[in-house]
Coordinates of N, CA, C and O in Angstrom, one line a residue:
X19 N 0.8 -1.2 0.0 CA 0.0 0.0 0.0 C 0.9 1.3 0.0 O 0.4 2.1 -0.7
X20 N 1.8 1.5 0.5 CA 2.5 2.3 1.0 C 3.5 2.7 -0.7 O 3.6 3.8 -1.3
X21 N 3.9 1.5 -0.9 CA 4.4 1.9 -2.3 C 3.8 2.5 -3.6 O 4.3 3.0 -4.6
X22 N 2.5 2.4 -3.4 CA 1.4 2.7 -4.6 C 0.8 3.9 -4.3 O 0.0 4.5 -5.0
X23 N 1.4 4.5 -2.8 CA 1.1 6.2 -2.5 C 2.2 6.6 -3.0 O 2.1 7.5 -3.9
X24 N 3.4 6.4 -2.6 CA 4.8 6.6 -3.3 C 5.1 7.0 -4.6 O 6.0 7.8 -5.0
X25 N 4.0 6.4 -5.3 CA 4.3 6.3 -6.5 C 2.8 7.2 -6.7 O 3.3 8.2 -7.3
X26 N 1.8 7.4 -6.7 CA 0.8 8.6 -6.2 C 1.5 9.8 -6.2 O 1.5 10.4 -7.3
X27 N 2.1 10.2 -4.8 CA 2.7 11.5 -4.6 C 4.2 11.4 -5.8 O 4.8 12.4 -6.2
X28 N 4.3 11.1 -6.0 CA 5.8 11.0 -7.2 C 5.0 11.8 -8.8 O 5.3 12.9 -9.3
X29 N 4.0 10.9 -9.0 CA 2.9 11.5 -9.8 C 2.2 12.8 -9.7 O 2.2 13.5 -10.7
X30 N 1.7 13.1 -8.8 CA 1.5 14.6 -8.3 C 2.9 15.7 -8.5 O 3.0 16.8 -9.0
X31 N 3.9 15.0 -7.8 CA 5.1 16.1 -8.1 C 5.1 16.4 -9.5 O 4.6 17.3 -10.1
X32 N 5.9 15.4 -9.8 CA 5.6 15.4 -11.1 C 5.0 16.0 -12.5 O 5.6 16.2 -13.5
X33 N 3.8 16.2 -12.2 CA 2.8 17.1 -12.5 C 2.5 18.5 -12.3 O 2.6 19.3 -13.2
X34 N 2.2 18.7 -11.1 CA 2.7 19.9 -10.7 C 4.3 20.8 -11.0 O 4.4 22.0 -11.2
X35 N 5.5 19.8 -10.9 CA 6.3 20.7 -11.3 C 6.3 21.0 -12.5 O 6.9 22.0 -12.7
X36 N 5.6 20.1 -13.9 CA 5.8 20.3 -15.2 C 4.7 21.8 -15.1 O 5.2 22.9 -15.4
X37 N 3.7 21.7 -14.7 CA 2.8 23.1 -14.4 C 3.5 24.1 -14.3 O 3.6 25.0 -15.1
X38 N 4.4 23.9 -13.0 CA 5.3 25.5 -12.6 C 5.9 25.6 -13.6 O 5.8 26.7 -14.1
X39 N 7.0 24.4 -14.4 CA 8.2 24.8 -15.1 C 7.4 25.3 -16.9 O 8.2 25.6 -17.8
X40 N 6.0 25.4 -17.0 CA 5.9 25.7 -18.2 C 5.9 26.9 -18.3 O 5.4 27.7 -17.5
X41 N 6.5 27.4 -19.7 CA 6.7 28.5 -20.2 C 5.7 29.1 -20.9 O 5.4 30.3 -21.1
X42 N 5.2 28.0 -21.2 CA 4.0 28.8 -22.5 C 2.5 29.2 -21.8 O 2.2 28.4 -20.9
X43 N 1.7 30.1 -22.1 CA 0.8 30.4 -21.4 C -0.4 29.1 -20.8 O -0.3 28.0 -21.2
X44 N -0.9 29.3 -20.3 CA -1.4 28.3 -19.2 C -3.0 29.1 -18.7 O -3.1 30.3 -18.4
X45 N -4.0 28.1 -18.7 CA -5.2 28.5 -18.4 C -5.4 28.6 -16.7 O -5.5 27.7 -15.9
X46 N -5.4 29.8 -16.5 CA -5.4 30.1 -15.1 C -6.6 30.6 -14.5 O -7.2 31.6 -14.9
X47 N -7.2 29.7 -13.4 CA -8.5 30.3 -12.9 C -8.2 31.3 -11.1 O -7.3 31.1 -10.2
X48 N -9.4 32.3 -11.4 CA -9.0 33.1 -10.3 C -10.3 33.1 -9.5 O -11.4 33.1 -10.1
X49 N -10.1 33.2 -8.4 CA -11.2 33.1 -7.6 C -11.0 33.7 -6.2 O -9.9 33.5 -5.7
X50 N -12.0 34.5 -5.5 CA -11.5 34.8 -4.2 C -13.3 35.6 -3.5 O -14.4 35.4 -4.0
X51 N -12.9 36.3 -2.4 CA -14.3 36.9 -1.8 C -14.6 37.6 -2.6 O -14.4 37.9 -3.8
X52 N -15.6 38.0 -1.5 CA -16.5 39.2 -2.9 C -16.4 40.5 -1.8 O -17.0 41.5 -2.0
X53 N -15.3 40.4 -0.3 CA -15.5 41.5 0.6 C -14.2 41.2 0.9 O -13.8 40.5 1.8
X54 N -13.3 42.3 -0.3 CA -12.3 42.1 -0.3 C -11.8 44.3 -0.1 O -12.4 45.3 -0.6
X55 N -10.7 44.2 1.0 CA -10.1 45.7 0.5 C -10.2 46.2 -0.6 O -10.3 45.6 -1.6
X56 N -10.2 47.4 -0.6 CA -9.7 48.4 -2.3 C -8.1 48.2 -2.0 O -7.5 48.5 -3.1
X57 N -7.5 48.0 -1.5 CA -6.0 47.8 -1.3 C -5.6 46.5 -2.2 O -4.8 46.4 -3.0
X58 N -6.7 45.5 -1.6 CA -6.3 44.3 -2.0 C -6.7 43.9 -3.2 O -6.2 43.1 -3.9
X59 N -8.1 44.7 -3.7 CA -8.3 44.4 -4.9 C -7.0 45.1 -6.0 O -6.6 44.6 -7.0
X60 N -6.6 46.0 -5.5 CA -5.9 46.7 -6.9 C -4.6 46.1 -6.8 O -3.9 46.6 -7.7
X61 N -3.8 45.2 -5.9 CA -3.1 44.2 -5.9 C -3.4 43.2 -7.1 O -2.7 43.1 -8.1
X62 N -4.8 42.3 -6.9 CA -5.2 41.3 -7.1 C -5.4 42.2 -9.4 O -4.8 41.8 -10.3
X63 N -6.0 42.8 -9.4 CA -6.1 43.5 -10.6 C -4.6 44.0 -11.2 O -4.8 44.4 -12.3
X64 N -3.3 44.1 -10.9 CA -2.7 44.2 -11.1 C -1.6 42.9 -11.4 O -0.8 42.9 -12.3
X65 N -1.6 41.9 -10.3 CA -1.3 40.5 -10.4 C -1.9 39.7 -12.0 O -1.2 39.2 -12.8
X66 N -3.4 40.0 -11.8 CA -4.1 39.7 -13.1 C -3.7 40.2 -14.5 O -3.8 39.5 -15.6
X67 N -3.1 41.9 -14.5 CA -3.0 42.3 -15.8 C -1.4 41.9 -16.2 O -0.8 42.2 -17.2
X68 N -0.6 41.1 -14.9 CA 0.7 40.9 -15.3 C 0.4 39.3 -15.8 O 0.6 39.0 -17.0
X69 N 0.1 38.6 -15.2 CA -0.5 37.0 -15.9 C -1.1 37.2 -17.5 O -0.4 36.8 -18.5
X70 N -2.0 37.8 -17.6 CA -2.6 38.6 -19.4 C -1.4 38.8 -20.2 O -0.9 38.3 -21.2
X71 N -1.0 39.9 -19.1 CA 0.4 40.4 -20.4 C 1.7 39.2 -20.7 O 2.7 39.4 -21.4
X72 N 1.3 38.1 -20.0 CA 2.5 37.1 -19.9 C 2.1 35.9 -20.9 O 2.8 34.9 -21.1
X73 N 0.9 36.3 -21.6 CA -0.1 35.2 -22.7 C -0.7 34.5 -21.5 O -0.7 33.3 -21.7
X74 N -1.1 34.7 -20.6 CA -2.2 33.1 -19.8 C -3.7 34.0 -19.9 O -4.1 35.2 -19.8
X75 N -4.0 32.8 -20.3 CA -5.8 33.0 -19.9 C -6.3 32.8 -18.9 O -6.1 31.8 -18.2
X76 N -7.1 34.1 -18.6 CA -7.7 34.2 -17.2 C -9.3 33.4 -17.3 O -10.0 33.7 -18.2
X77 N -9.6 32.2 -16.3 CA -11.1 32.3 -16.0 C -11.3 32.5 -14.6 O -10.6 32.1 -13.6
X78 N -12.8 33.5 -14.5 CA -12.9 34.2 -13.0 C -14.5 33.3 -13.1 O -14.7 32.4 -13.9
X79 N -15.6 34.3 -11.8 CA -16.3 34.4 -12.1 C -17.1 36.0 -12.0 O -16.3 36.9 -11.7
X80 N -18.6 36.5 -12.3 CA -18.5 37.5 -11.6 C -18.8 38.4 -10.9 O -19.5 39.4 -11.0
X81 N -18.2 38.0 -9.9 CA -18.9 38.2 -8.5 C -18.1 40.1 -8.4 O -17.8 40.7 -9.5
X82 N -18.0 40.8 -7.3 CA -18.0 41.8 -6.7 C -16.3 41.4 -6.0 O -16.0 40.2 -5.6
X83 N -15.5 42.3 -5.9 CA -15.0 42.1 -5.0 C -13.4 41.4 -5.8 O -12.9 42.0 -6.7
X84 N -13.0 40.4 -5.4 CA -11.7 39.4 -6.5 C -11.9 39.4 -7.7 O -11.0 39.7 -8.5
X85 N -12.9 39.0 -8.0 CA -13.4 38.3 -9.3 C -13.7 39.6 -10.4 O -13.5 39.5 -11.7
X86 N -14.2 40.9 -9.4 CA -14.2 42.1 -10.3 C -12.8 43.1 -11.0 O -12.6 43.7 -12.0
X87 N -11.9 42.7 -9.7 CA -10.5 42.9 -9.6 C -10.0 42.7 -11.1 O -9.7 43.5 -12.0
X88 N -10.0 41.0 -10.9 CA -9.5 40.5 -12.2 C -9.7 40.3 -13.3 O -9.1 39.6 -14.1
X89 N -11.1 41.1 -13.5 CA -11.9 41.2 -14.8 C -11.2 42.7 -15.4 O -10.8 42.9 -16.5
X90 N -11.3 43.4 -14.5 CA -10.1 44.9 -14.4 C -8.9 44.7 -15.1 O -8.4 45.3 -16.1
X91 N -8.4 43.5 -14.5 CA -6.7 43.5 -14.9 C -6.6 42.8 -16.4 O -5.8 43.0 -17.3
X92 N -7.6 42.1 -16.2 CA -7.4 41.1 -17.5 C -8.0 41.4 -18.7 O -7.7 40.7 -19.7
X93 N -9.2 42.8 -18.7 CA -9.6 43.7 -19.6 C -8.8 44.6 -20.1 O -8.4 44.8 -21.3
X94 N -8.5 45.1 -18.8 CA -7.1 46.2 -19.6 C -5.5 45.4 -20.4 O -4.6 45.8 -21.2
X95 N -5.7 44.5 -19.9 CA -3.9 43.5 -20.6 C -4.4 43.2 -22.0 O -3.9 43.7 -23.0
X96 N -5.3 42.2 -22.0 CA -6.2 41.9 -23.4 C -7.5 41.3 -22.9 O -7.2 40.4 -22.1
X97 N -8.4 41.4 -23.0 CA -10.1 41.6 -23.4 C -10.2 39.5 -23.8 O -10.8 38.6 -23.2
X98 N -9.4 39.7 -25.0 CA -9.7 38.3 -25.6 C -8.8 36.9 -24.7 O -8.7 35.8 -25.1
X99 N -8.3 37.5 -23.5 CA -8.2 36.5 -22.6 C -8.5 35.9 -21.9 O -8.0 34.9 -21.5
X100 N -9.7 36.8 -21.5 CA -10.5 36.3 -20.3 C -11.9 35.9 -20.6 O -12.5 36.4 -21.5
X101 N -12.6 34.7 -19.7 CA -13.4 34.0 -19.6 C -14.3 34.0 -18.7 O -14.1 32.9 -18.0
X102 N -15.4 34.7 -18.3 CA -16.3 34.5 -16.9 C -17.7 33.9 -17.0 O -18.6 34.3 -17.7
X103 N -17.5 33.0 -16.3 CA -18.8 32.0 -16.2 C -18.8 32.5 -15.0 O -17.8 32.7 -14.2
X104 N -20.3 32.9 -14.9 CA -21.2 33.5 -14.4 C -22.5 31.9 -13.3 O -22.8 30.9 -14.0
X105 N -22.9 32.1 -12.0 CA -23.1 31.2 -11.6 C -24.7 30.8 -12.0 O -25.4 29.8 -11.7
X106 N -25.1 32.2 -12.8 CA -26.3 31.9 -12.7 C -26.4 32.9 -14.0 O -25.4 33.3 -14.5
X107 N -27.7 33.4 -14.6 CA -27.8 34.5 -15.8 C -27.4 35.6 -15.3 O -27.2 35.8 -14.1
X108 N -27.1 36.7 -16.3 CA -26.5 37.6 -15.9 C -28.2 38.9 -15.1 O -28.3 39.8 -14.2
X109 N -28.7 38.6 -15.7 CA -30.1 39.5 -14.8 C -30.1 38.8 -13.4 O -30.9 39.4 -12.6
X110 N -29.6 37.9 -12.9 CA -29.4 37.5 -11.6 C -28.2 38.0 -11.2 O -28.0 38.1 -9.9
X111 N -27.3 38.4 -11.9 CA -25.9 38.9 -10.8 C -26.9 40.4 -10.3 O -28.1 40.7 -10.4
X112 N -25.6 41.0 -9.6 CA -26.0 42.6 -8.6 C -25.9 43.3 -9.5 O -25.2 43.2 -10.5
X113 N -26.8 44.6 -9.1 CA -26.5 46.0 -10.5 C -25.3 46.2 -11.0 O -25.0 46.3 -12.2
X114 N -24.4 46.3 -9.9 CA -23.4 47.1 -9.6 C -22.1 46.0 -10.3 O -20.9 46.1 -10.0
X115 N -22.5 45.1 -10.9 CA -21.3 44.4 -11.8 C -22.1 44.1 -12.8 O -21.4 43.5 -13.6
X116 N -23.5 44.3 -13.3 CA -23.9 43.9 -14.4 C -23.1 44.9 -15.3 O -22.9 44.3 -16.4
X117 N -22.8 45.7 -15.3 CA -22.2 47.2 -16.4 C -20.8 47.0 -16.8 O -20.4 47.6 -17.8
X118 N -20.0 45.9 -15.8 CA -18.7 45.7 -16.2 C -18.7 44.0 -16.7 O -17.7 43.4 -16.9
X119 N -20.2 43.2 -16.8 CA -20.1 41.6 -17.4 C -20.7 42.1 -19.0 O -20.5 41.6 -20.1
X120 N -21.6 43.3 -18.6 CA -22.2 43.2 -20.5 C -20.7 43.7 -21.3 O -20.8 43.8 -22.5
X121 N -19.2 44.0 -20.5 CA -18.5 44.8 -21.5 C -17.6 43.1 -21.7 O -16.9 43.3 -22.7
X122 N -17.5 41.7 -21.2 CA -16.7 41.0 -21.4 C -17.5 40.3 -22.5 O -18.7 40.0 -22.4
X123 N -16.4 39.8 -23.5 CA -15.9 39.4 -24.6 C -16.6 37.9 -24.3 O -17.7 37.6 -24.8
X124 N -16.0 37.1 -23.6 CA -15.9 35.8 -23.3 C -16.8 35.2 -22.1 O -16.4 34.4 -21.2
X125 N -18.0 35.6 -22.2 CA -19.0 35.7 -20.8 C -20.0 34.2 -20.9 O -20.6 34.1 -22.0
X126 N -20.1 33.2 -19.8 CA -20.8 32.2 -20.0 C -22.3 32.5 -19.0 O -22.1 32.7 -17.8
X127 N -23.2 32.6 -19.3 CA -24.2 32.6 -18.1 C -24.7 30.9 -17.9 O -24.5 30.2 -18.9
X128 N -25.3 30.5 -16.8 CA -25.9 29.5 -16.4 C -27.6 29.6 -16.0 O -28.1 29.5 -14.9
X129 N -28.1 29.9 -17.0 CA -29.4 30.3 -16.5 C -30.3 29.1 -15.9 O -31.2 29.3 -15.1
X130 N -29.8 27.7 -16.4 CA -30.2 26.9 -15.5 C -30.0 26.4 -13.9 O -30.4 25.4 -13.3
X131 N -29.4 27.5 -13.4 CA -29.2 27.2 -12.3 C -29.6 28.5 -11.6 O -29.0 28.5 -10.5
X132 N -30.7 29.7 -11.8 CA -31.6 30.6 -11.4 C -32.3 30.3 -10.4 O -32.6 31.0 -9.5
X133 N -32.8 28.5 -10.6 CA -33.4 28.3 -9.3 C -33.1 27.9 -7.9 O -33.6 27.6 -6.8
X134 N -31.6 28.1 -8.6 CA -31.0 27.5 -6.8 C -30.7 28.9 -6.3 O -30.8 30.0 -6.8
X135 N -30.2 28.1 -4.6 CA -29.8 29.5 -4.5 C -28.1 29.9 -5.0 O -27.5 29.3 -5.9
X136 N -27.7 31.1 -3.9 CA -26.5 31.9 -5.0 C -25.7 30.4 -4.8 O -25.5 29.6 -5.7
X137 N -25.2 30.3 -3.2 CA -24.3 29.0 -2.9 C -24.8 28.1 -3.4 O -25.5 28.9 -3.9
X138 N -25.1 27.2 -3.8 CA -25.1 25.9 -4.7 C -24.8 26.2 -6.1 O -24.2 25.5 -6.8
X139 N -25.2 27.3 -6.4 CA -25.0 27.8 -7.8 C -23.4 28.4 -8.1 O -22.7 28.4 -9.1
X140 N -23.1 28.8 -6.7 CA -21.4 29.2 -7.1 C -21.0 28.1 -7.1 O -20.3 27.7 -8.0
X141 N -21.3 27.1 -5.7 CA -20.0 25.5 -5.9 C -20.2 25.0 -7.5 O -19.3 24.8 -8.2
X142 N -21.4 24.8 -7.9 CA -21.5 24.6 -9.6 C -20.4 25.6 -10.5 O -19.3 25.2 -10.9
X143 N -20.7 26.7 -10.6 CA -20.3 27.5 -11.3 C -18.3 27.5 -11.2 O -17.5 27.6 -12.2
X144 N -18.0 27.3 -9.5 CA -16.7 27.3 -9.6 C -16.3 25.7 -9.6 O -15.2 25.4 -9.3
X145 N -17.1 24.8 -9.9 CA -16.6 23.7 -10.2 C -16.0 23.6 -11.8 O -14.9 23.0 -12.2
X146 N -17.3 24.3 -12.7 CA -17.0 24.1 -14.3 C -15.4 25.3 -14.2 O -14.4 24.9 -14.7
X147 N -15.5 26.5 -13.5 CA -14.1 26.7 -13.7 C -12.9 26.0 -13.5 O -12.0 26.1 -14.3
X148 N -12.8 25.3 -12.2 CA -11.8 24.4 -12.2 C -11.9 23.7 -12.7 O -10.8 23.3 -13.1
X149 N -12.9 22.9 -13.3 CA -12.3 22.0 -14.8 C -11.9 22.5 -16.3 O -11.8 21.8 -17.3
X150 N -11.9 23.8 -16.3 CA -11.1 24.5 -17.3 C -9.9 24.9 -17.4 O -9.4 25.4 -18.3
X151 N -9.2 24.7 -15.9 CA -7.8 25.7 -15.8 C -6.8 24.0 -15.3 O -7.1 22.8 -14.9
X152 N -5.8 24.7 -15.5 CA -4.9 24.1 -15.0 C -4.3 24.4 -13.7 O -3.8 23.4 -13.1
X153 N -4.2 25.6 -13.1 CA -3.9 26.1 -12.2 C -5.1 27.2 -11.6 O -6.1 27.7 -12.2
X154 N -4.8 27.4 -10.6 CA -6.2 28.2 -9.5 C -5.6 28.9 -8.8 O -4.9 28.3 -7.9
X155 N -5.7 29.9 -8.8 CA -5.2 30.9 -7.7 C -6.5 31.7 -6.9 O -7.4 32.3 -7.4
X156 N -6.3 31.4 -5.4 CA -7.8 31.7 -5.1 C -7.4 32.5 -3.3 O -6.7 32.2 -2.4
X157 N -8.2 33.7 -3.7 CA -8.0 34.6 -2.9 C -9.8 34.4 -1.2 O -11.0 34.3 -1.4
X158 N -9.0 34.3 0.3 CA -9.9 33.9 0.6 C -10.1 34.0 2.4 O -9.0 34.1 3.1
X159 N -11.0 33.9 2.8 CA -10.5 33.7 4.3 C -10.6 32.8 5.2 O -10.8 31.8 4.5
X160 N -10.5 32.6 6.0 CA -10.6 31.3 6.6 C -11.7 30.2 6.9 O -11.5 29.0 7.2
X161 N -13.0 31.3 6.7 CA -14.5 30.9 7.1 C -15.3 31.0 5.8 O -16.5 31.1 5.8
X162 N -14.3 30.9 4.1 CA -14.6 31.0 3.2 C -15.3 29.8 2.8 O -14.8 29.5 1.7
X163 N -16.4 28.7 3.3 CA -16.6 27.8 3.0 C -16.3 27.1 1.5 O -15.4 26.4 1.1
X164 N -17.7 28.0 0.8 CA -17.2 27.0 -0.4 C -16.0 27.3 -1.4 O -15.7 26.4 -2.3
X165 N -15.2 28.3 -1.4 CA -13.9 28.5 -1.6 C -12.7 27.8 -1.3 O -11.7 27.7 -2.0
X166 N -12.9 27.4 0.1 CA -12.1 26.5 0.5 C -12.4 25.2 -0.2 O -11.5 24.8 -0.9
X167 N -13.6 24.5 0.0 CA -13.9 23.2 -0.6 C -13.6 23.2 -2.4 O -13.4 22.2 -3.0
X168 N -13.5 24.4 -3.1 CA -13.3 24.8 -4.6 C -11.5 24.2 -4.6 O -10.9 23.4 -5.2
X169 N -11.2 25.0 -3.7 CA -9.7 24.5 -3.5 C -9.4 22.8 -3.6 O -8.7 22.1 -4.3
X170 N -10.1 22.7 -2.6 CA -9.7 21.2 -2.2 C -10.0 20.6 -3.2 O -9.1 19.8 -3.5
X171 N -11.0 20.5 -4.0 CA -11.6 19.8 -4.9 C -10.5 20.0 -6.1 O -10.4 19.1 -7.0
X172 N -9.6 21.3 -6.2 CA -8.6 21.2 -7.6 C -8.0 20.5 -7.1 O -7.7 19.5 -7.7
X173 N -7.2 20.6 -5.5 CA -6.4 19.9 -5.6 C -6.4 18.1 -5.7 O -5.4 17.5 -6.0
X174 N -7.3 17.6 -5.5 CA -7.8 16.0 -6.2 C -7.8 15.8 -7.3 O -7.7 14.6 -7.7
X175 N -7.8 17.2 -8.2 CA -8.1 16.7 -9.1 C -6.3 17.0 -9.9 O -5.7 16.7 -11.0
X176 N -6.0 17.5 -9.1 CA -4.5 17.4 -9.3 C -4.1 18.6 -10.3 O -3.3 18.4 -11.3
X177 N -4.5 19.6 -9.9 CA -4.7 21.1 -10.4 C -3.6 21.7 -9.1 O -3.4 21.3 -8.0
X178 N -2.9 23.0 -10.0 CA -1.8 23.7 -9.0 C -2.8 24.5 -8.5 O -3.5 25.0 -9.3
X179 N -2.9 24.8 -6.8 CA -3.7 25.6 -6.2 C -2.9 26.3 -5.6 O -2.0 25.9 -4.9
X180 N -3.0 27.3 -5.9 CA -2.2 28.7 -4.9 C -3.3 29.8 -4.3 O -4.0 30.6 -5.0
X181 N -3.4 29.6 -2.7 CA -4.5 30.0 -1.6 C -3.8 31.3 -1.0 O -2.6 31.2 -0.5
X182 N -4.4 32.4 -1.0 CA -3.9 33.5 -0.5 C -5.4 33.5 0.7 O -6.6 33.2 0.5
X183 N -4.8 34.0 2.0 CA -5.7 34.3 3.2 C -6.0 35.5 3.7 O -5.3 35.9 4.7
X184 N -7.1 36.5 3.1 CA -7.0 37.9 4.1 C -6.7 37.6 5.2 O -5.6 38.0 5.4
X185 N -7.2 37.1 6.2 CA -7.1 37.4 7.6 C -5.6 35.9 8.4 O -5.3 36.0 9.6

C-alpha cells in the first residue's frame, strides 16, 4: 500500500512541477471573496493584468470584489483572454457588476441554475471553472466555506492551487 502512494505523490510532483516549469501560457482560474479591501483588490487586478500580459488565460467568475478585480486586470492587458462564467444569468448577478459583465468578450451565463440558491449555484459554477484551468489561484478567508472546498476539490483533481488568506 504504502508503495502505490509513493508512487501517487511521485505522480502529483511530477505534475505539478511540469505546471510551474511551463513556459507557455497556461489556463489560469482566479477566484476569491466578494468582501475584499480596495487595497487588495488593486493588488489582485494588477497580479491579473501581469499574468494577461504574460499570454495566460484568465477564467474568474463575476462576483464583486476578486473576481471584479481581475476582470479589471485582465480587460485592460487583453479583453480576448478572459473568460467568466457566471453562476447563474446575468439578470441575476447585482446591479453594480452587471455594467462591467455586459463589457466582457468571453462571458458564460448558467441560466439553469436561477433556481438555486447563489451558494449551490457558485459551488457549480466554480466547479466548471476548475475544470477548465490548470492552475487556481484563489484569494480567501478562513470561514470561506465554499472557496475552500473549490480549492480542495482542484487539488484532487490534481490542479496547481495557490491560496492566499486575508485574515
Amino acid at each position: 500500500m504504502s508503495q502505490s502512494t509513493n508512487i501517487l505523490d511521485l505522480d502529483t510532483l511530477a505534475q505539478e512541477l511540469a505546471t510551474i516549469q511551463q513556459t507557455g501560457s497556461k489556463r489560469i482560474a482566479l477566484l476569491g471573496s466578494r468582501h475584499v479591501p480596495i487595497t487588495h483588490q488593486n493588488l489582485i487586478e494588477m497580479m491579473t493584468y501581469a499574468l494577461v500580459l504574460a499570454g495566460n488565460r484568465i477564467i474568474t467568475s463575476g462576483a464583486t470584489g476578486t473576481n471584479s478585480a481581475a476582470i479589471r486586470g485582465a480587460t485592460r492587458a487583453d479583453a480576448n483572454l478572459l473568460t467568466v462564467i457566471l453562476p447563474q444569468s446575468l439578470e441575476r448577478q447585482p446591479q453594480e457588476s452587471r455594467q462591467q459583465l455586459e463589457q466582457v468578450m468571453h462571458l458564460v451565463e448558467n441560466p439553469s441554475n436561477d433556481n438555486l440558491s447563489l451558494g449551490e449555484a457558485s459551488h457549480l459554477c466554480n466547479k466548471e471553472i476548475v475544470s477548465r484551468c490548470q492552475q487556481l489561484i484563489c484569494f480567501a478567508f478562513h470561514d470561506s466555506r465554499t472557496l475552500l472546498q473549490t480549492c480542495q476539490e482542484a487539488e484532487e483533481q490534481r490542479k496547481v492551487v495557490t491560496l492566499f488568506y486575508f485574515d
